[in-house]
Short mmCIF file of N, CA, C and O in Angstrom, two decimals:
data_model
loop_
_atom_site.label_atom_id
_atom_site.label_comp_id
_atom_site.label_asym_id
_atom_site.label_seq_id
_atom_site.Cartn_x
_atom_site.Cartn_y
_atom_site.Cartn_z
N MET A 1117 263.39 162.59 43.24
CA MET A 1117 263.08 163.79 43.96
C MET A 1117 261.65 164.20 43.63
O MET A 1117 261.21 164.12 42.51
N ARG A 1118 260.93 164.63 44.63
CA ARG A 1118 259.52 164.98 44.50
C ARG A 1118 259.37 166.45 44.08
O ARG A 1118 260.09 167.32 44.54
N HIS A 1119 258.39 166.71 43.24
CA HIS A 1119 258.07 168.08 42.84
C HIS A 1119 256.59 168.29 43.07
O HIS A 1119 255.77 167.55 42.56
N GLU A 1120 256.26 169.28 43.87
CA GLU A 1120 254.86 169.61 44.09
C GLU A 1120 254.52 170.83 43.26
O GLU A 1120 255.36 171.65 42.97
N ARG A 1121 253.24 170.92 42.91
CA ARG A 1121 252.80 172.10 42.16
C ARG A 1121 252.98 173.33 43.04
O ARG A 1121 252.62 173.32 44.20
N PHE A 1122 253.55 174.38 42.46
CA PHE A 1122 253.86 175.60 43.18
C PHE A 1122 252.60 176.24 43.75
O PHE A 1122 252.59 176.78 44.83
N ASP A 1123 251.50 176.19 43.00
CA ASP A 1123 250.27 176.84 43.44
C ASP A 1123 249.52 176.04 44.51
O ASP A 1123 248.57 176.53 45.10
N ARG A 1124 249.93 174.83 44.78
CA ARG A 1124 249.28 174.01 45.81
C ARG A 1124 250.05 173.98 47.12
O ARG A 1124 249.58 173.44 48.09
N VAL A 1125 251.23 174.53 47.12
CA VAL A 1125 252.08 174.49 48.30
C VAL A 1125 251.86 175.77 49.09
O VAL A 1125 251.88 176.86 48.54
N ALA A 1126 251.65 175.61 50.38
CA ALA A 1126 251.41 176.77 51.24
C ALA A 1126 252.73 177.41 51.66
O ALA A 1126 253.29 177.08 52.70
N LEU A 1127 253.24 178.28 50.82
CA LEU A 1127 254.46 179.03 51.15
C LEU A 1127 254.06 180.40 51.66
O LEU A 1127 253.12 181.01 51.16
N ARG A 1128 254.78 180.86 52.64
CA ARG A 1128 254.57 182.24 53.07
C ARG A 1128 255.14 183.16 52.00
O ARG A 1128 256.00 182.74 51.21
N PRO A 1129 254.69 184.40 51.94
CA PRO A 1129 255.16 185.32 50.89
C PRO A 1129 256.68 185.43 50.82
O PRO A 1129 257.25 185.47 49.73
N ALA A 1130 257.34 185.47 51.96
CA ALA A 1130 258.81 185.57 51.96
C ALA A 1130 259.46 184.32 51.37
O ALA A 1130 260.44 184.41 50.64
N GLU A 1131 258.91 183.16 51.67
CA GLU A 1131 259.44 181.91 51.10
C GLU A 1131 259.23 181.87 49.59
O GLU A 1131 260.13 181.45 48.85
N ALA A 1132 258.07 182.30 49.14
CA ALA A 1132 257.80 182.33 47.70
C ALA A 1132 258.77 183.27 46.99
O ALA A 1132 259.25 182.97 45.90
N ARG A 1133 259.08 184.40 47.63
CA ARG A 1133 260.04 185.34 47.03
C ARG A 1133 261.42 184.72 46.94
O ARG A 1133 262.12 184.88 45.94
N VAL A 1134 261.84 183.99 47.97
CA VAL A 1134 263.15 183.32 47.94
C VAL A 1134 263.21 182.33 46.78
O VAL A 1134 264.20 182.27 46.05
N VAL A 1135 262.14 181.57 46.59
CA VAL A 1135 262.10 180.60 45.50
C VAL A 1135 262.19 181.32 44.16
O VAL A 1135 262.95 180.92 43.27
N ARG A 1136 261.44 182.41 44.00
CA ARG A 1136 261.51 183.17 42.73
C ARG A 1136 262.92 183.70 42.50
O ARG A 1136 263.44 183.64 41.39
N LEU A 1137 263.55 184.22 43.55
CA LEU A 1137 264.91 184.75 43.41
C LEU A 1137 265.91 183.65 43.09
O LEU A 1137 266.82 183.86 42.28
N LEU A 1138 265.77 182.49 43.70
CA LEU A 1138 266.66 181.37 43.38
C LEU A 1138 266.52 180.98 41.91
O LEU A 1138 267.51 180.71 41.23
N ARG A 1139 265.30 180.96 41.44
CA ARG A 1139 265.07 180.59 40.05
C ARG A 1139 265.64 181.63 39.10
O ARG A 1139 266.20 181.28 38.06
N LEU A 1140 265.53 182.89 39.45
CA LEU A 1140 266.13 183.94 38.62
C LEU A 1140 267.64 183.86 38.67
O LEU A 1140 268.32 184.09 37.66
N TRP A 1141 268.20 183.54 39.84
CA TRP A 1141 269.65 183.38 39.96
C TRP A 1141 270.12 182.24 39.05
O TRP A 1141 271.14 182.35 38.38
N ARG A 1142 269.37 181.14 39.04
CA ARG A 1142 269.71 179.99 38.20
C ARG A 1142 269.77 180.38 36.73
O ARG A 1142 270.60 179.90 35.98
N GLU A 1143 268.89 181.28 36.34
CA GLU A 1143 268.82 181.73 34.94
C GLU A 1143 269.77 182.90 34.66
O GLU A 1143 269.80 183.40 33.55
N ASN A 1144 270.51 183.34 35.66
CA ASN A 1144 271.40 184.50 35.52
C ASN A 1144 270.64 185.77 35.15
O ASN A 1144 271.13 186.60 34.39
N ASP A 1145 269.43 185.92 35.68
CA ASP A 1145 268.57 187.07 35.38
C ASP A 1145 268.58 188.04 36.56
O ASP A 1145 267.59 188.21 37.25
N GLU A 1146 269.73 188.66 36.78
CA GLU A 1146 269.88 189.56 37.90
C GLU A 1146 269.02 190.81 37.75
O GLU A 1146 268.53 191.35 38.74
N ALA A 1147 268.81 191.25 36.53
CA ALA A 1147 268.01 192.46 36.31
C ALA A 1147 266.58 192.29 36.82
O ALA A 1147 266.05 193.16 37.51
N THR A 1148 265.95 191.17 36.49
CA THR A 1148 264.58 190.93 36.95
C THR A 1148 264.54 190.77 38.46
O THR A 1148 263.64 191.29 39.13
N ALA A 1149 265.51 190.07 39.01
CA ALA A 1149 265.57 189.90 40.47
C ALA A 1149 265.73 191.24 41.17
O ALA A 1149 265.09 191.51 42.18
N GLN A 1150 266.58 192.09 40.60
CA GLN A 1150 266.79 193.41 41.20
C GLN A 1150 265.52 194.24 41.14
O GLN A 1150 265.17 194.93 42.10
N LEU A 1151 264.80 194.17 40.03
CA LEU A 1151 263.54 194.91 39.93
C LEU A 1151 262.53 194.43 40.97
O LEU A 1151 261.84 195.24 41.58
N GLU A 1152 262.46 193.13 41.15
CA GLU A 1152 261.51 192.60 42.13
C GLU A 1152 261.85 193.05 43.54
O GLU A 1152 260.97 193.44 44.31
N LEU A 1153 263.13 193.01 43.89
CA LEU A 1153 263.53 193.40 45.24
C LEU A 1153 263.56 194.91 45.44
O LEU A 1153 263.32 195.39 46.54
N ARG A 1154 263.84 195.64 44.39
CA ARG A 1154 263.95 197.09 44.51
C ARG A 1154 262.65 197.71 45.00
O ARG A 1154 262.66 198.62 45.83
N ASP A 1155 261.53 197.20 44.54
CA ASP A 1155 260.25 197.73 44.98
C ASP A 1155 260.02 197.50 46.47
O ASP A 1155 259.42 198.32 47.15
N ALA A 1156 260.49 196.38 46.98
CA ALA A 1156 260.28 196.04 48.38
C ALA A 1156 261.34 196.62 49.30
O ALA A 1156 261.05 197.01 50.43
N LEU A 1157 262.60 196.70 48.83
CA LEU A 1157 263.71 197.05 49.72
C LEU A 1157 264.42 198.36 49.38
O LEU A 1157 265.18 198.86 50.19
N GLY A 1158 264.23 198.86 48.19
CA GLY A 1158 265.02 199.99 47.74
C GLY A 1158 266.23 199.50 46.97
O GLY A 1158 266.63 198.33 47.08
N PHE A 1159 266.83 200.39 46.20
CA PHE A 1159 267.91 200.00 45.29
C PHE A 1159 269.13 199.43 46.01
O PHE A 1159 269.62 198.36 45.68
N THR A 1160 269.64 200.16 47.00
CA THR A 1160 270.88 199.74 47.67
C THR A 1160 270.70 198.42 48.40
O THR A 1160 271.53 197.51 48.28
N ARG A 1161 269.64 198.31 49.17
CA ARG A 1161 269.41 197.07 49.93
C ARG A 1161 269.14 195.90 48.99
O ARG A 1161 269.52 194.77 49.29
N ALA A 1162 268.50 196.16 47.86
CA ALA A 1162 268.25 195.08 46.88
C ALA A 1162 269.56 194.55 46.34
O ALA A 1162 269.74 193.33 46.21
N ARG A 1163 270.50 195.44 46.02
CA ARG A 1163 271.81 195.00 45.52
C ARG A 1163 272.56 194.17 46.55
O ARG A 1163 273.14 193.13 46.23
N VAL A 1164 272.54 194.62 47.79
CA VAL A 1164 273.22 193.89 48.87
C VAL A 1164 272.56 192.53 49.06
O VAL A 1164 273.25 191.51 49.22
N CYS A 1165 271.24 192.49 49.02
CA CYS A 1165 270.52 191.23 49.20
C CYS A 1165 270.85 190.25 48.07
O CYS A 1165 271.09 189.07 48.32
N LEU A 1166 270.90 190.73 46.85
CA LEU A 1166 271.22 189.86 45.72
C LEU A 1166 272.66 189.37 45.78
O LEU A 1166 272.95 188.24 45.41
N ARG A 1167 273.56 190.22 46.23
CA ARG A 1167 274.95 189.79 46.38
C ARG A 1167 275.05 188.68 47.43
O ARG A 1167 275.73 187.68 47.24
N ALA A 1168 274.32 188.84 48.53
CA ALA A 1168 274.31 187.81 49.57
C ALA A 1168 273.67 186.52 49.05
O ALA A 1168 274.14 185.42 49.36
N LEU A 1169 272.61 186.65 48.26
CA LEU A 1169 271.98 185.46 47.69
C LEU A 1169 272.95 184.73 46.76
O LEU A 1169 273.04 183.50 46.78
N GLY A 1170 273.71 185.48 45.97
CA GLY A 1170 274.72 184.87 45.10
C GLY A 1170 275.80 184.14 45.90
O GLY A 1170 276.20 183.03 45.55
N ASP A 1171 276.26 184.77 46.99
CA ASP A 1171 277.26 184.12 47.85
C ASP A 1171 276.69 182.85 48.47
O ASP A 1171 277.36 181.81 48.52
N PHE A 1172 275.45 182.92 48.92
CA PHE A 1172 274.78 181.77 49.52
C PHE A 1172 274.63 180.65 48.50
O PHE A 1172 274.93 179.49 48.78
N ALA A 1173 274.21 180.99 47.30
CA ALA A 1173 274.04 179.98 46.25
C ALA A 1173 275.38 179.34 45.89
O ALA A 1173 275.45 178.13 45.65
N ASN A 1174 276.43 180.13 45.86
CA ASN A 1174 277.76 179.56 45.60
C ASN A 1174 278.20 178.62 46.71
O ASN A 1174 278.82 177.59 46.43
N LEU A 1175 277.89 178.96 47.95
CA LEU A 1175 278.19 178.04 49.06
C LEU A 1175 277.43 176.73 48.90
O LEU A 1175 277.98 175.66 49.14
N LEU A 1176 276.18 176.83 48.49
CA LEU A 1176 275.39 175.62 48.29
C LEU A 1176 275.96 174.73 47.20
O LEU A 1176 276.01 173.52 47.34
N THR A 1177 276.39 175.34 46.10
CA THR A 1177 276.92 174.53 45.01
C THR A 1177 278.31 174.00 45.32
O THR A 1177 278.68 172.93 44.84
N THR A 1178 279.07 174.71 46.16
CA THR A 1178 280.42 174.27 46.51
C THR A 1178 280.43 173.28 47.66
O THR A 1178 281.16 172.28 47.61
N HIS A 1179 279.64 173.54 48.69
CA HIS A 1179 279.71 172.75 49.92
C HIS A 1179 278.43 171.99 50.23
O HIS A 1179 278.32 171.41 51.31
N GLY A 1180 277.48 172.00 49.32
CA GLY A 1180 276.23 171.30 49.58
C GLY A 1180 276.39 169.79 49.52
O GLY A 1180 277.35 169.28 48.95
N TRP A 1181 275.46 169.09 50.13
CA TRP A 1181 275.46 167.63 50.06
C TRP A 1181 275.31 167.18 48.62
O TRP A 1181 275.83 166.15 48.23
N HIS A 1182 274.60 167.95 47.85
CA HIS A 1182 274.43 167.72 46.42
C HIS A 1182 274.09 169.06 45.78
O HIS A 1182 273.74 170.00 46.48
N ALA A 1183 274.21 169.13 44.47
CA ALA A 1183 273.83 170.37 43.78
C ALA A 1183 272.32 170.56 43.95
O ALA A 1183 271.55 169.65 43.65
N PRO A 1184 271.90 171.71 44.45
CA PRO A 1184 270.47 171.90 44.69
C PRO A 1184 269.69 171.93 43.38
O PRO A 1184 270.16 172.47 42.38
N LEU A 1185 268.52 171.34 43.41
CA LEU A 1185 267.65 171.34 42.25
C LEU A 1185 266.81 172.61 42.28
O LEU A 1185 265.89 172.74 43.10
N ILE A 1186 267.16 173.55 41.43
CA ILE A 1186 266.42 174.79 41.30
C ILE A 1186 265.72 174.74 39.95
O ILE A 1186 266.37 174.61 38.91
N LEU A 1187 264.41 174.84 39.97
CA LEU A 1187 263.62 174.72 38.75
C LEU A 1187 263.65 176.02 37.96
O LEU A 1187 264.09 177.07 38.44
N ALA A 1188 263.15 175.95 36.74
CA ALA A 1188 263.08 177.13 35.87
C ALA A 1188 262.05 178.12 36.43
O ALA A 1188 261.12 177.73 37.13
N PRO A 1189 262.21 179.41 36.11
CA PRO A 1189 261.29 180.42 36.65
C PRO A 1189 259.81 180.18 36.32
O PRO A 1189 258.95 180.54 37.10
N ASP A 1190 259.54 179.56 35.20
CA ASP A 1190 258.14 179.35 34.81
C ASP A 1190 257.60 178.00 35.27
O ASP A 1190 256.48 177.64 34.96
N ALA A 1191 258.37 177.25 36.05
CA ALA A 1191 257.93 175.93 36.52
C ALA A 1191 256.78 176.08 37.51
O ALA A 1191 256.73 177.03 38.29
N THR A 1192 255.87 175.14 37.45
CA THR A 1192 254.74 175.16 38.38
C THR A 1192 255.00 174.30 39.60
O THR A 1192 254.23 174.32 40.55
N GLY A 1193 256.07 173.53 39.58
CA GLY A 1193 256.41 172.67 40.71
C GLY A 1193 257.34 173.36 41.69
O GLY A 1193 257.82 174.46 41.46
N LEU A 1194 257.58 172.70 42.80
CA LEU A 1194 258.48 173.18 43.82
C LEU A 1194 259.34 172.00 44.26
O LEU A 1194 258.80 170.99 44.71
N SER A 1195 260.64 172.10 44.09
CA SER A 1195 261.50 170.99 44.46
C SER A 1195 261.72 170.97 45.98
O SER A 1195 261.55 171.98 46.66
N ASP A 1196 262.12 169.82 46.48
CA ASP A 1196 262.44 169.70 47.90
C ASP A 1196 263.59 170.62 48.28
O ASP A 1196 263.62 171.19 49.37
N ASP A 1197 264.55 170.78 47.37
CA ASP A 1197 265.69 171.66 47.65
C ASP A 1197 265.23 173.12 47.77
O ASP A 1197 265.68 173.84 48.66
N GLU A 1198 264.36 173.55 46.86
CA GLU A 1198 263.85 174.92 46.94
C GLU A 1198 263.10 175.15 48.25
O GLU A 1198 263.26 176.18 48.89
N ARG A 1199 262.30 174.18 48.64
CA ARG A 1199 261.55 174.30 49.89
C ARG A 1199 262.51 174.38 51.09
O ARG A 1199 262.34 175.21 51.97
N ALA A 1200 263.55 173.55 51.10
CA ALA A 1200 264.50 173.54 52.21
C ALA A 1200 265.29 174.85 52.28
O ALA A 1200 265.51 175.40 53.37
N ILE A 1201 265.68 175.36 51.14
CA ILE A 1201 266.44 176.63 51.10
C ILE A 1201 265.56 177.77 51.57
O ILE A 1201 265.98 178.61 52.37
N ALA A 1202 264.32 177.82 51.10
CA ALA A 1202 263.40 178.89 51.52
C ALA A 1202 263.14 178.82 53.02
O ALA A 1202 263.11 179.84 53.70
N ARG A 1203 262.98 177.61 53.55
CA ARG A 1203 262.75 177.44 54.98
C ARG A 1203 263.97 177.92 55.77
O ARG A 1203 263.84 178.61 56.79
N PHE A 1204 265.18 177.58 55.29
CA PHE A 1204 266.40 178.04 55.97
C PHE A 1204 266.50 179.56 55.97
O PHE A 1204 266.76 180.18 57.00
N VAL A 1205 266.29 180.17 54.81
CA VAL A 1205 266.40 181.63 54.71
C VAL A 1205 265.40 182.31 55.64
O VAL A 1205 265.74 183.27 56.34
N LEU A 1206 264.18 181.79 55.68
CA LEU A 1206 263.17 182.41 56.53
C LEU A 1206 263.51 182.25 58.01
O LEU A 1206 263.38 183.21 58.78
N THR A 1207 263.96 181.08 58.43
CA THR A 1207 264.31 180.91 59.84
C THR A 1207 265.52 181.77 60.22
O THR A 1207 265.58 182.30 61.32
N ALA A 1208 266.45 181.92 59.29
CA ALA A 1208 267.61 182.77 59.56
C ALA A 1208 267.20 184.24 59.68
O ALA A 1208 267.69 184.95 60.58
N THR A 1209 266.30 184.70 58.84
CA THR A 1209 265.88 186.10 58.91
C THR A 1209 265.00 186.35 60.13
O THR A 1209 264.94 187.47 60.61
N GLU A 1210 264.33 185.32 60.61
CA GLU A 1210 263.53 185.46 61.82
C GLU A 1210 264.39 185.33 63.07
O GLU A 1210 263.89 185.38 64.18
N GLN A 1211 265.69 185.16 62.89
CA GLN A 1211 266.69 185.10 63.95
C GLN A 1211 266.47 183.94 64.91
O GLN A 1211 266.74 184.03 66.09
N ASP A 1212 265.99 182.83 64.36
CA ASP A 1212 265.89 181.61 65.15
C ASP A 1212 267.17 180.81 64.89
O ASP A 1212 267.21 179.93 64.04
N ARG A 1213 268.20 181.16 65.62
CA ARG A 1213 269.55 180.66 65.37
C ARG A 1213 269.64 179.14 65.40
O ARG A 1213 270.23 178.52 64.52
N ASP A 1214 269.06 178.52 66.42
CA ASP A 1214 269.17 177.07 66.55
C ASP A 1214 268.46 176.34 65.41
O ASP A 1214 269.01 175.39 64.85
N LEU A 1215 267.28 176.79 65.07
CA LEU A 1215 266.55 176.15 63.98
C LEU A 1215 267.24 176.40 62.64
O LEU A 1215 267.34 175.50 61.82
N ALA A 1216 267.75 177.61 62.43
CA ALA A 1216 268.47 177.91 61.20
C ALA A 1216 269.73 177.05 61.07
O ALA A 1216 270.04 176.55 59.98
N LEU A 1217 270.43 176.84 62.17
CA LEU A 1217 271.62 175.99 62.13
C LEU A 1217 271.25 174.55 61.81
O LEU A 1217 271.93 173.88 61.02
N ALA A 1218 270.14 174.08 62.38
CA ALA A 1218 269.68 172.72 62.08
C ALA A 1218 269.31 172.60 60.59
O ALA A 1218 269.65 171.60 59.94
N GLU A 1219 268.65 173.61 60.05
CA GLU A 1219 268.31 173.62 58.63
C GLU A 1219 269.57 173.64 57.77
O GLU A 1219 269.66 172.98 56.75
N ALA A 1220 270.56 174.43 58.19
CA ALA A 1220 271.81 174.55 57.42
C ALA A 1220 272.55 173.22 57.34
O ALA A 1220 273.15 172.91 56.31
N THR A 1221 272.49 172.42 58.41
CA THR A 1221 273.19 171.14 58.38
C THR A 1221 272.57 170.18 57.38
O THR A 1221 273.22 169.23 56.96
N MET A 1222 271.32 170.44 57.00
CA MET A 1222 270.68 169.60 55.99
C MET A 1222 271.06 170.07 54.57
O MET A 1222 270.87 169.34 53.60
N LEU A 1223 271.61 171.27 54.46
CA LEU A 1223 271.93 171.83 53.15
C LEU A 1223 273.40 171.68 52.78
O LEU A 1223 273.73 171.46 51.62
N VAL A 1224 274.30 171.87 53.76
CA VAL A 1224 275.74 171.84 53.46
C VAL A 1224 276.43 170.81 54.34
O VAL A 1224 275.95 170.44 55.40
N THR A 1225 277.59 170.39 53.88
CA THR A 1225 278.37 169.39 54.62
C THR A 1225 278.97 170.02 55.87
O THR A 1225 279.20 171.23 55.91
N PRO A 1226 279.27 169.23 56.87
CA PRO A 1226 279.82 169.76 58.14
C PRO A 1226 281.16 170.48 57.97
O PRO A 1226 281.52 171.31 58.80
N SER A 1227 281.89 170.21 56.92
CA SER A 1227 283.20 170.85 56.74
C SER A 1227 283.08 172.36 56.59
O SER A 1227 284.04 173.08 56.84
N ILE A 1228 281.94 172.86 56.20
CA ILE A 1228 281.76 174.31 56.02
C ILE A 1228 281.67 175.02 57.37
O ILE A 1228 282.01 176.18 57.49
N PHE A 1229 281.25 174.30 58.41
CA PHE A 1229 281.09 174.92 59.74
C PHE A 1229 282.44 174.94 60.41
O PHE A 1229 282.82 175.52 61.25
#
């Protein structure tokens, strides 16, 4: 699996935030994730967003083609799995249903649909 340096990859701000949140989820650091989102979304929306991220991550680990490679929060690289997940989340939030569904099929097995 390829890892690119995080500072050399052109991620949009929303994608970079998804990667940071995934890495905090991997470390079970909900407090830091909540603080990061609270400033942008407010307390209630941050909690709902983190709950949805946890549900999404559980779906990935349960129904994914493989366990996603989520790097440590201080890693300078970016895994292919992190990039694919960030791309899926961004296309889903931009309400591009067809593209988001295509991205989802690369992340989870067809049995989930």
